[in-house]
Coordinates of C-alpha atoms and ligand atoms in Angstrom, one line a residue:
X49 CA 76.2 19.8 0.6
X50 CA 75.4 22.0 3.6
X51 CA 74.7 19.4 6.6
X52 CA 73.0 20.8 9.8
X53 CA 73.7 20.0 13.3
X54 CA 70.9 17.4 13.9
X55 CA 71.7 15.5 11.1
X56 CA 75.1 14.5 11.9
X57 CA 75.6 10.9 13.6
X58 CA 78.5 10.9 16.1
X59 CA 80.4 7.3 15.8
X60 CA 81.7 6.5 19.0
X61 CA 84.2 4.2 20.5
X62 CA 85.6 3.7 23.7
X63 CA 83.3 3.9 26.9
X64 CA 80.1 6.0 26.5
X65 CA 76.9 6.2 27.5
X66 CA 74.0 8.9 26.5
X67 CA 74.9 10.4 30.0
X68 CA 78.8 10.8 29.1
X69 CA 77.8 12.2 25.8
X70 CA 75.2 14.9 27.0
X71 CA 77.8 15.9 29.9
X72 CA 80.2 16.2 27.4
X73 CA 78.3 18.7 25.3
X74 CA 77.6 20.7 28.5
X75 CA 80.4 20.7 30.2
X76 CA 81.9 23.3 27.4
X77 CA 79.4 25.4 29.2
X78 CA 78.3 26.6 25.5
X79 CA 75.3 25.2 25.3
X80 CA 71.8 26.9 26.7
X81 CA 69.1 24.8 24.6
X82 CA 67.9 21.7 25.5
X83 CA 68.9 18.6 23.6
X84 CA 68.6 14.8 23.2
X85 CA 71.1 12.4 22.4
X86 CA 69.3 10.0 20.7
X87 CA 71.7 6.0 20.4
X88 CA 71.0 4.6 17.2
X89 CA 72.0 1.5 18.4
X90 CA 68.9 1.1 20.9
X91 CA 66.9 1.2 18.0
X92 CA 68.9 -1.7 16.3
X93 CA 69.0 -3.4 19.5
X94 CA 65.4 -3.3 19.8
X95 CA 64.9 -4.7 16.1
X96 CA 66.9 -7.5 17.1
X97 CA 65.2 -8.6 20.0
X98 CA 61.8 -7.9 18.4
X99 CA 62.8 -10.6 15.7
X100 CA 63.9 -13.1 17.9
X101 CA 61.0 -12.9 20.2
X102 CA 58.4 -13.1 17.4
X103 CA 60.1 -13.9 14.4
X104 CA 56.5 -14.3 12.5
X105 CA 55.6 -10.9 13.3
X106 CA 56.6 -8.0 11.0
X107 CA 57.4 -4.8 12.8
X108 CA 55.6 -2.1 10.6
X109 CA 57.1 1.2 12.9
X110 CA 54.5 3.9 13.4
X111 CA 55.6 7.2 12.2
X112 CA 53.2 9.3 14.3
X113 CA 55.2 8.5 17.4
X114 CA 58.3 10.2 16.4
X115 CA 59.1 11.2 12.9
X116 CA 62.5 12.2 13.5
X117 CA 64.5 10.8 9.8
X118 CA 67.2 9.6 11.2
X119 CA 65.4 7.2 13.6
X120 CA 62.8 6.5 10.5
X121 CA 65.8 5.9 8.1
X122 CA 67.7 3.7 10.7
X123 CA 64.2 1.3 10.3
X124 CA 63.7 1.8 6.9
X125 CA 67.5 0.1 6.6
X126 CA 66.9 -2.4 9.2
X127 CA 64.2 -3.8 7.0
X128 CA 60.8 -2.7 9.1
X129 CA 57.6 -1.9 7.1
X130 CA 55.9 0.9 8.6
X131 CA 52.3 2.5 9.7
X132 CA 51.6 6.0 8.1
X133 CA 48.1 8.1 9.1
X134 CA 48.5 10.6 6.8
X135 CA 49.8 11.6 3.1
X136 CA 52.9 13.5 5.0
X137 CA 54.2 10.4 6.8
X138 CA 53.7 8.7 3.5
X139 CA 55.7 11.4 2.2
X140 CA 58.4 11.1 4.5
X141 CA 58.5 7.7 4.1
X142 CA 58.8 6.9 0.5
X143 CA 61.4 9.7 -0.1
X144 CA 63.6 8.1 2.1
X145 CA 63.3 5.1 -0.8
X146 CA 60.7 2.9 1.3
X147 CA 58.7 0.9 -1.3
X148 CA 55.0 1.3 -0.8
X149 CA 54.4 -2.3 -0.3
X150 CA 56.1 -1.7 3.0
X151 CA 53.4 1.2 4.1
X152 CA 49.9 0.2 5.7
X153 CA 48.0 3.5 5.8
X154 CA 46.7 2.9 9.4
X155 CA 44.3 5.6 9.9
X156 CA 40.5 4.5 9.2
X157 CA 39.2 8.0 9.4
X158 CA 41.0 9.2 6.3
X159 CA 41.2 12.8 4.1
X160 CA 40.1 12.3 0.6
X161 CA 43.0 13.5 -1.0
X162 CA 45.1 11.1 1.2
X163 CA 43.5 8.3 0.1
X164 CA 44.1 10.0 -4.2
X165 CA 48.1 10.6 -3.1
X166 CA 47.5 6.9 -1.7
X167 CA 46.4 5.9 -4.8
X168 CA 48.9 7.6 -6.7
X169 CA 51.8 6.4 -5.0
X170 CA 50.7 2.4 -4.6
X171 CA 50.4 2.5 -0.9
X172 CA 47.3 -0.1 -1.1
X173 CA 46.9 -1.0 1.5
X174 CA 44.7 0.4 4.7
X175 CA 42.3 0.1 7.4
X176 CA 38.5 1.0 7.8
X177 CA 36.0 0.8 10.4
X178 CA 32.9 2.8 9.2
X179 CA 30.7 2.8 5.9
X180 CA 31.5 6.0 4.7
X181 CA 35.3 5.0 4.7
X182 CA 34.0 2.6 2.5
X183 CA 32.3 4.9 0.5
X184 CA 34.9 7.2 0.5
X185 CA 37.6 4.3 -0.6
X186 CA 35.4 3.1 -3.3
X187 CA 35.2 6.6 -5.0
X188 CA 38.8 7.6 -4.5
X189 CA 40.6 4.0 -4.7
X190 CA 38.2 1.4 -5.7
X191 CA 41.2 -1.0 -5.7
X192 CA 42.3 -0.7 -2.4
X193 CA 43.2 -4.0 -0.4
X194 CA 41.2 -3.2 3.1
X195 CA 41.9 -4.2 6.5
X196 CA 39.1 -4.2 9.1
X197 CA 40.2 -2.1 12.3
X198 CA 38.4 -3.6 15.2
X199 CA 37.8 -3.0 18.8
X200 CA 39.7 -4.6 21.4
X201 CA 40.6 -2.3 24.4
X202 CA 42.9 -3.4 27.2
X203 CA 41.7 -3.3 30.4
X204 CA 44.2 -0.5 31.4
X205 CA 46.4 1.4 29.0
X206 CA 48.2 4.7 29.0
X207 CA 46.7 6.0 26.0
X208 CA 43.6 4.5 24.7
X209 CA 42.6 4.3 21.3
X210 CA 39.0 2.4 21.2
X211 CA 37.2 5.4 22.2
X212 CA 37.7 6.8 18.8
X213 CA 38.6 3.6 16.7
X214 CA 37.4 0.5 15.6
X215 CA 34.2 -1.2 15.1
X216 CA 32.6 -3.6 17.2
X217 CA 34.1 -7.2 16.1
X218 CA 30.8 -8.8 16.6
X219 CA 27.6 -6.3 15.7
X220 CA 29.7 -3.7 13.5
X221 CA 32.6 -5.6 11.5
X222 CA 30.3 -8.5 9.7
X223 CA 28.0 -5.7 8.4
X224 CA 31.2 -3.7 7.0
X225 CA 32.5 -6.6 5.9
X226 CA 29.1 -7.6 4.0
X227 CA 29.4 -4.0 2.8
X228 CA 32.7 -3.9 1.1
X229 CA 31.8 -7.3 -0.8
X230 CA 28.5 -5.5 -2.1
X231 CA 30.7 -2.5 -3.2
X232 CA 33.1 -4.6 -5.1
X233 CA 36.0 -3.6 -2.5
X234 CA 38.9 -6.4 -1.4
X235 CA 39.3 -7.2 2.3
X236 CA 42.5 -8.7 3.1
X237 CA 42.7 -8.9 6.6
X238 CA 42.0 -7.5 10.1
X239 CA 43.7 -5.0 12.5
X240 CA 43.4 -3.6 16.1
X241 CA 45.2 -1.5 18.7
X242 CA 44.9 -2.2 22.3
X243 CA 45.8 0.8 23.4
X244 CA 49.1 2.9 23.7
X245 CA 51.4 1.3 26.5
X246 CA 48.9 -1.7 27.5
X247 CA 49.2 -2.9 30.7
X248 CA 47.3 -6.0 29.7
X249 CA 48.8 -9.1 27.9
X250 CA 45.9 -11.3 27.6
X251 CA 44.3 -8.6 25.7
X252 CA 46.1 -9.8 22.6
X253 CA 44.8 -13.2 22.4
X254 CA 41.4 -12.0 22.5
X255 CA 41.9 -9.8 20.1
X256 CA 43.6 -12.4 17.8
X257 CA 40.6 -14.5 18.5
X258 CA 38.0 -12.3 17.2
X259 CA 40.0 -12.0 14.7
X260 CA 40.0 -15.6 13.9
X261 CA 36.5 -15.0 13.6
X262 CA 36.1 -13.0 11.1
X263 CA 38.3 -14.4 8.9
X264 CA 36.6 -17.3 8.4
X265 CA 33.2 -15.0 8.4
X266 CA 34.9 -12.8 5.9
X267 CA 35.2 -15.8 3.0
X268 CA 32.2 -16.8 3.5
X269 CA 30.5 -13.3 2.6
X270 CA 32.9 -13.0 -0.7
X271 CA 36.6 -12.0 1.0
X272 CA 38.3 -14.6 -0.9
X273 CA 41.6 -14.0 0.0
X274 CA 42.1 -12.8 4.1
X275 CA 45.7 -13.0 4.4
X276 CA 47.1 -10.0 6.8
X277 CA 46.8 -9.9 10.9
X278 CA 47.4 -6.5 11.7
X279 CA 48.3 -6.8 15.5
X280 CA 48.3 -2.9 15.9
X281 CA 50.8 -1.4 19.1
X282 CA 50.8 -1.5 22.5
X283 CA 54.0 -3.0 23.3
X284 CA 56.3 -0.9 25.9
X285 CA 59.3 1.2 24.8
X286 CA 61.3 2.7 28.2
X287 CA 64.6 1.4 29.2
X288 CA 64.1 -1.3 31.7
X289 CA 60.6 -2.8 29.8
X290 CA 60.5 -6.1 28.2
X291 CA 58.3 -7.5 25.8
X292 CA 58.9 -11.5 26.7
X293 CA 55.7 -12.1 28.5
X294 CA 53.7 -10.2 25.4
X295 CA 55.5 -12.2 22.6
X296 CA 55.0 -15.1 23.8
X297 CA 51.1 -14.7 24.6
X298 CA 51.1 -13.5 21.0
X299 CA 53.2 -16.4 19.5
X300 CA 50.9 -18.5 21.6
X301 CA 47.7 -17.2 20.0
X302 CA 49.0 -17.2 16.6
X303 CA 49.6 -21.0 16.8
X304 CA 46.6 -21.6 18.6
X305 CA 44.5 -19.9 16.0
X306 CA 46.7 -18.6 12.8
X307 CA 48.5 -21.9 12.7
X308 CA 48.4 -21.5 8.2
X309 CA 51.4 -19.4 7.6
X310 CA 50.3 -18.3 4.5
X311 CA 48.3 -15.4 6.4
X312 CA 50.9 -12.7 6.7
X313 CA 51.4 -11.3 10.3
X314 CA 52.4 -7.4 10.8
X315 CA 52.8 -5.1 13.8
X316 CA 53.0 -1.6 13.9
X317 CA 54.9 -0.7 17.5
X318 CA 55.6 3.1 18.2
X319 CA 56.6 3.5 21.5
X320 CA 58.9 0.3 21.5
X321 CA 61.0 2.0 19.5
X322 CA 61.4 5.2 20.1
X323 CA 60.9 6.0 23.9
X324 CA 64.6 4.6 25.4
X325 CA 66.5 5.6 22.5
X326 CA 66.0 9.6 23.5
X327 CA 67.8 11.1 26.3
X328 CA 66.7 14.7 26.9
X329 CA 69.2 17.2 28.7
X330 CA 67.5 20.3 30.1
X331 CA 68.7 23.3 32.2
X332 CA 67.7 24.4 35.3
X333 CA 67.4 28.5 34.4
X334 CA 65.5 29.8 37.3
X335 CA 64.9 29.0 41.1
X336 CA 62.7 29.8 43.6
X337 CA 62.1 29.1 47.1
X338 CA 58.4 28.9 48.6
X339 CA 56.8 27.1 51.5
X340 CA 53.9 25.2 50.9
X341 CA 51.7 23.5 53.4
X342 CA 51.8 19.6 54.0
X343 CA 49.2 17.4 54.5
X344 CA 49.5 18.1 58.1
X345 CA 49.2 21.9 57.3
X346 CA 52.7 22.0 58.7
X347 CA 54.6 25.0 56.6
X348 CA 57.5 23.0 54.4
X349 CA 60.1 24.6 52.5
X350 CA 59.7 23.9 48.8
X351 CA 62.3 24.4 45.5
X352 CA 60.8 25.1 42.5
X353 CA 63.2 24.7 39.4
X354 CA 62.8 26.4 36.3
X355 CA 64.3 24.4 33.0
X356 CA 64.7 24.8 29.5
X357 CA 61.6 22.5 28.3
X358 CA 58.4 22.2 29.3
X359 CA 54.8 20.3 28.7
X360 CA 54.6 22.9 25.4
X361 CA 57.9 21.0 24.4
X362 CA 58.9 17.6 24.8
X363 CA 57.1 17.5 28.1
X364 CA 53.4 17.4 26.5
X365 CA 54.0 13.9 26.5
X366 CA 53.0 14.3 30.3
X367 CA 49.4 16.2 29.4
X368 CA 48.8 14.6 26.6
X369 CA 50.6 10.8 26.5
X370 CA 49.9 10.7 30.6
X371 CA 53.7 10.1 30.4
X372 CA 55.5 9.8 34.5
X373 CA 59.0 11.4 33.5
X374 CA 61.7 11.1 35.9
X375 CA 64.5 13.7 36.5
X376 CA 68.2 13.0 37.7
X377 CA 70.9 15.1 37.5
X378 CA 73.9 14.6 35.4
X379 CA 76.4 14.8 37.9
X380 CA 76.9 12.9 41.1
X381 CA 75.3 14.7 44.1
X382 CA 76.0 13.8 48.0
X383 CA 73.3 15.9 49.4
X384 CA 70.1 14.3 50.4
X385 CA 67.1 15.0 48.2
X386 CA 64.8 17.7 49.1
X387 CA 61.1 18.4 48.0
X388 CA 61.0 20.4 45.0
X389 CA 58.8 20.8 41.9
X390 CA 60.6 21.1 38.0
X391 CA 58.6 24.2 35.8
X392 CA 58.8 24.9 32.0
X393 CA 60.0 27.6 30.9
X394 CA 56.9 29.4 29.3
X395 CA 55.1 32.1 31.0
X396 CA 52.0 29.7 31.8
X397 CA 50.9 28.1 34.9
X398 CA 49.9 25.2 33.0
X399 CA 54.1 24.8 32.0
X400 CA 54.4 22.2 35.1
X401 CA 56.7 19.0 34.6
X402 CA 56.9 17.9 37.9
X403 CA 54.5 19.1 40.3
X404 CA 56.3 17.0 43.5
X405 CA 59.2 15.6 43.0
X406 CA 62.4 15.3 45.3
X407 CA 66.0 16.4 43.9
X408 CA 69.3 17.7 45.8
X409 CA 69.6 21.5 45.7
X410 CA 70.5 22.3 42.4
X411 CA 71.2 26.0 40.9
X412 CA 71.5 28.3 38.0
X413 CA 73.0 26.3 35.1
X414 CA 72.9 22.6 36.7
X415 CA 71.5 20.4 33.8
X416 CA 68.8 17.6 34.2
X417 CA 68.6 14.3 32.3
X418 CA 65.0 12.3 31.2
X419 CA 65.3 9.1 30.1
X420 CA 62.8 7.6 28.2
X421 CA 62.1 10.8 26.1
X422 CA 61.5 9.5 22.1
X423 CA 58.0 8.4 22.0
X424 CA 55.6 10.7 21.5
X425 CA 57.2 14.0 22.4
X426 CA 59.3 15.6 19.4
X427 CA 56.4 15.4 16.7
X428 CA 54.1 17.2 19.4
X429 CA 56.6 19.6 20.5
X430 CA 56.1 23.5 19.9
X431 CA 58.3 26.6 20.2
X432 CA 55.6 28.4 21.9
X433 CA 56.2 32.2 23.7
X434 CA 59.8 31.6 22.2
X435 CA 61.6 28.5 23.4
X436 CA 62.8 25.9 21.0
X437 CA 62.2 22.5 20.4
X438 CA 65.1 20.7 21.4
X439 CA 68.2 19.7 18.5
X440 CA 68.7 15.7 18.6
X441 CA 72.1 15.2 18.9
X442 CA 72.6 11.4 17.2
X443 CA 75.4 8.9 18.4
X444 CA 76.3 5.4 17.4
X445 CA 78.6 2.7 18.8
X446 CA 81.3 2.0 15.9
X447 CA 80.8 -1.4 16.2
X448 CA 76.9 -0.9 15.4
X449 CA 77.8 1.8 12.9
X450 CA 80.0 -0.9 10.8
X451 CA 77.2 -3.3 10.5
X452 CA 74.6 -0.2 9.8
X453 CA 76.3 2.3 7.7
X454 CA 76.4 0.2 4.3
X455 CA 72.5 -0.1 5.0
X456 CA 71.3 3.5 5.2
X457 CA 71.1 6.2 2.6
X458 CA 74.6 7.1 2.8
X459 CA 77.6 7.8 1.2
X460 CA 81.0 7.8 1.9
X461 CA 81.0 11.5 1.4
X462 CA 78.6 12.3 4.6
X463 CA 81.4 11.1 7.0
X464 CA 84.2 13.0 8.5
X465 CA 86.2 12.3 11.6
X466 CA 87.0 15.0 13.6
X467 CA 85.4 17.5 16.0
X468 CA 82.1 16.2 17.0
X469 CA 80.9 19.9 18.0
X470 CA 80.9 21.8 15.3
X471 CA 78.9 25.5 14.5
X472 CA 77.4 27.3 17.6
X473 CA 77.4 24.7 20.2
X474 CA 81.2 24.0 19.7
X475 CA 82.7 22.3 23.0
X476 CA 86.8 22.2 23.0
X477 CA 87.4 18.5 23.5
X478 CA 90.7 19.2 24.7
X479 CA 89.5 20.1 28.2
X480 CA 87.0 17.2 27.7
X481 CA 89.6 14.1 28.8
X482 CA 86.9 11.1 28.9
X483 CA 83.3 10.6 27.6
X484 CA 82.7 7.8 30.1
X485 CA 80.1 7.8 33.0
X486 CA 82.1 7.1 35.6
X487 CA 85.1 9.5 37.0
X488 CA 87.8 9.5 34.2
X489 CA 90.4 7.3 34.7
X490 CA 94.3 7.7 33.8
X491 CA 94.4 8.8 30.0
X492 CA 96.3 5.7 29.1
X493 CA 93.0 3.5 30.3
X494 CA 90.6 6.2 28.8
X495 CA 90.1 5.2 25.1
X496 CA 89.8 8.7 23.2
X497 CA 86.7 9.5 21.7
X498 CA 86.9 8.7 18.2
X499 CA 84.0 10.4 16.1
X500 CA 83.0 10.4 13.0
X501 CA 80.3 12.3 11.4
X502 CA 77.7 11.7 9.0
X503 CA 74.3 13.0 7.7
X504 CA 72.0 11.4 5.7
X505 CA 71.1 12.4 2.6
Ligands
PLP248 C1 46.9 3.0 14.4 C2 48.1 3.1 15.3 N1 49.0 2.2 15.2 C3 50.1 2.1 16.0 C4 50.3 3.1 17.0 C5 51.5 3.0 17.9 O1 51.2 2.6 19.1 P1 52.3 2.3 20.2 O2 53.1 3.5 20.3 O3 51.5 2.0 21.5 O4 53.0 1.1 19.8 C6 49.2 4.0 17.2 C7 49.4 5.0 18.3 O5 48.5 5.9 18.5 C8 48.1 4.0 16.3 O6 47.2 5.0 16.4

């Protein structure tokens, strides 16, 4: 089997970091594309605390945020359910052997011949929020179990979502849910989505309060048998984010007013994770001084800094996910930062990353590092006027990898120790003495690198 770059994992041991590893792949001075390293490991590490912080809630992991397979397949064998819009995701996920009781198909404006590959494939489940969804469902998949998207915005999100879904909990969803029971459809339940990267908590209890409501409205118009709380997303994903304070205003409100167990209780987080487990490397190709006026009108000397990727690349998550990316260089700079702005690399004006930022001089070649970079970027990204979409580069801790690799779609086959760098980014490892992020120490306190390589199938 032919394995391509992207799909190979790197097992790591020693000291490393997603920094060490991207310098490492630069420092051959090989490589000209951007890249990610994407650490499988923040993904597992994220499962984990999701679990112990609301061990009622089933994560169902929302493809549309970033269908990249290997973070998709590293969920799948974690045990997560996941939240598919569209036949493709479904696709994508059943091939890699998800069951389809594990797929809610979470978009309540959906294609007709979704719903009949829906049908076909025993994905049952999904949401609504309008009557001709209703119709639509009853002609394509009259034995659909329904979920009720409702309305429930945050008061401030990054992205929000009510303006284009969800019915109104109190005037629309009893009349839908009258509706379906005239039709002869099943409701089983309720969902809503606060809105992409909520900067709300409390907006979760009152959503799991209306909620409440219309379960018990719901059996009393011919819904027998409620018994799924779709929570929705919201929940943040960058590095230094926590979801304490959120989990426990949800467990809170579950207790308070989902206190029978029997009602089954999923998620379906995007951002949470995806977004700290991607580490893009970009570099700088082209500089040029100007001086631009302050607010003073006093003349300043200005840097602008022409990299690899830009907003018609991973960086649309700025224009269109009102993402704040932050750049630092990869290698440790003494110079004071000076007032600069970081361009794509297309030929439009548009192609800004960072209109005013501050960096220390860099030049021709110097590499930049974004943290932060899985959610909502990758599935988005285009190779327009000629520039690629970055390669993800996949690494894994060994000890992670030991309790993982017996869990994903993998045999023993797909590994290899060796040369991490193989094909046309090849790096020679032997001028390469330490992976670590701070200055290498003597080789007998610097572990070697020890990769080993996999794909999945
Ligand atoms: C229906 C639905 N569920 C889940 C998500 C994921 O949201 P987040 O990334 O904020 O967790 C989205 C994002 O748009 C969505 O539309």
């Amino acid at each position: 089997m032919i394995v391509s770059e992207e799909q190979r994992i790197r097992v790591m041991e020693g000291d490393w970091s997603p920094l060490s590893v991207g310098r490492h792949i630069v420092d051959g001075g090989l490589q000209e594309d951007p890249f990610y390293v994407m650490d499988v490991g923040e993904v597992v590490a994220r499962y984990h605390t999701w679990r112990e912080l609301m061990p009622r809630v089933e994560p169902f992991y929302a493809v549309k945020c970033n269908d990249d397979k290997l973070l998709v397949s590293t969920l799948a064998a974690l045990g997560t359910g996941f939240d598919c819009a569209s036949k493709a995701e479904i696709e994508l996920v059943t091939s890699i052997g998800v069951r389809p009781e594990r797929i809610i198909f979470a978009n309540p404006a959906k294609m007709a011949s979704h719903i009949k590959y829906s049908a076909r494939v025993g994905v049952d489940t999904m949401t609504f929020d309008s009557e001709t969804e209703l119709m639509k469902i009853k002609q394509h998949m009259p034995r659909a179990q329904l979920v009720v998207r409702i309305r429930c915005d945050a008061a401030a999100a990054q992205c929000p979502l009510g303006i284009k879904f969800g019915c109104d909990p109190v005037t629309e969803a009893p009349r839908l849910l009258k509706l379906a029971a005239v039709l002869g459809l099943e409701v089983i339940g309720v969902s809503f989505h606060v809105g992409s990267g909520t900067q709300e908590t409390g907006v979760y209890l009152r959503a799991i309060q209306y909620s409440r409501a219309l379960f018990s409205l719901a059996a009393n118009v011919g819904h027998a048998n409620m018994r799924l709380l779709d929570i929705g997303g919201g929940f943040p994903g960058s590095l230094h984010s926590d979801i304490r304070e959120v989990s426990q205003v949800i467990n809170g409100a579950l207790d308070t007013y989902f206190s029978d167990r029997s009602v089954r209780v999923i998620a379906e987080p995007g951002r949470y994770f995806a977004a700290a487990a991607y580490t893009l490397f970009a570099m700088v190709h082209a500089t040029r001084e100007v001086s631009q006026k302050d607010e003073e009108g006093i003349e300043q000397s200005h840097t602008m800094y022409f990299i690899n990727d830009g907003v018609y690349g991973s960086f649309n998550c700025v224009l269109y996910d009102h993402q704040h990316v932050v750049a630092e260089t990869i290698e440790p700079k003494c110079e004071k930062p000076q007032p600069c702005s970081v361009w794509g690399p297309s030929c439009d004006g548009l192609d800004c990353v960072l209109p005013n930022t501050f960096l220390p001089p860099l030049i021709t070649g110097e590499w930049l590092m974004f943290r932060d970079m899985g959610a909502y970027t990758l599935p988005v990204a285009s190779a327009f006027n000629g520039f690629p979409v970055p390669k993800v580069r996949a690494v894994i801790d060994s000890s992670v990898w030991s309790a993982l690799k017996d869990l994903w779609p993998l045999s023993e086959s797909h590994f290899c120790r060796g040369d991490p760098m193989t094909g046309p980014q090849t790096v020679d490892q032997s001028m390469l003495p330490s992976l670590s992020d701070t200055p290498s120490p003597s080789p007998s306190h610097s572990p070697a690198p020890v990769f080993v390589e996999c794909a999945l199938k």
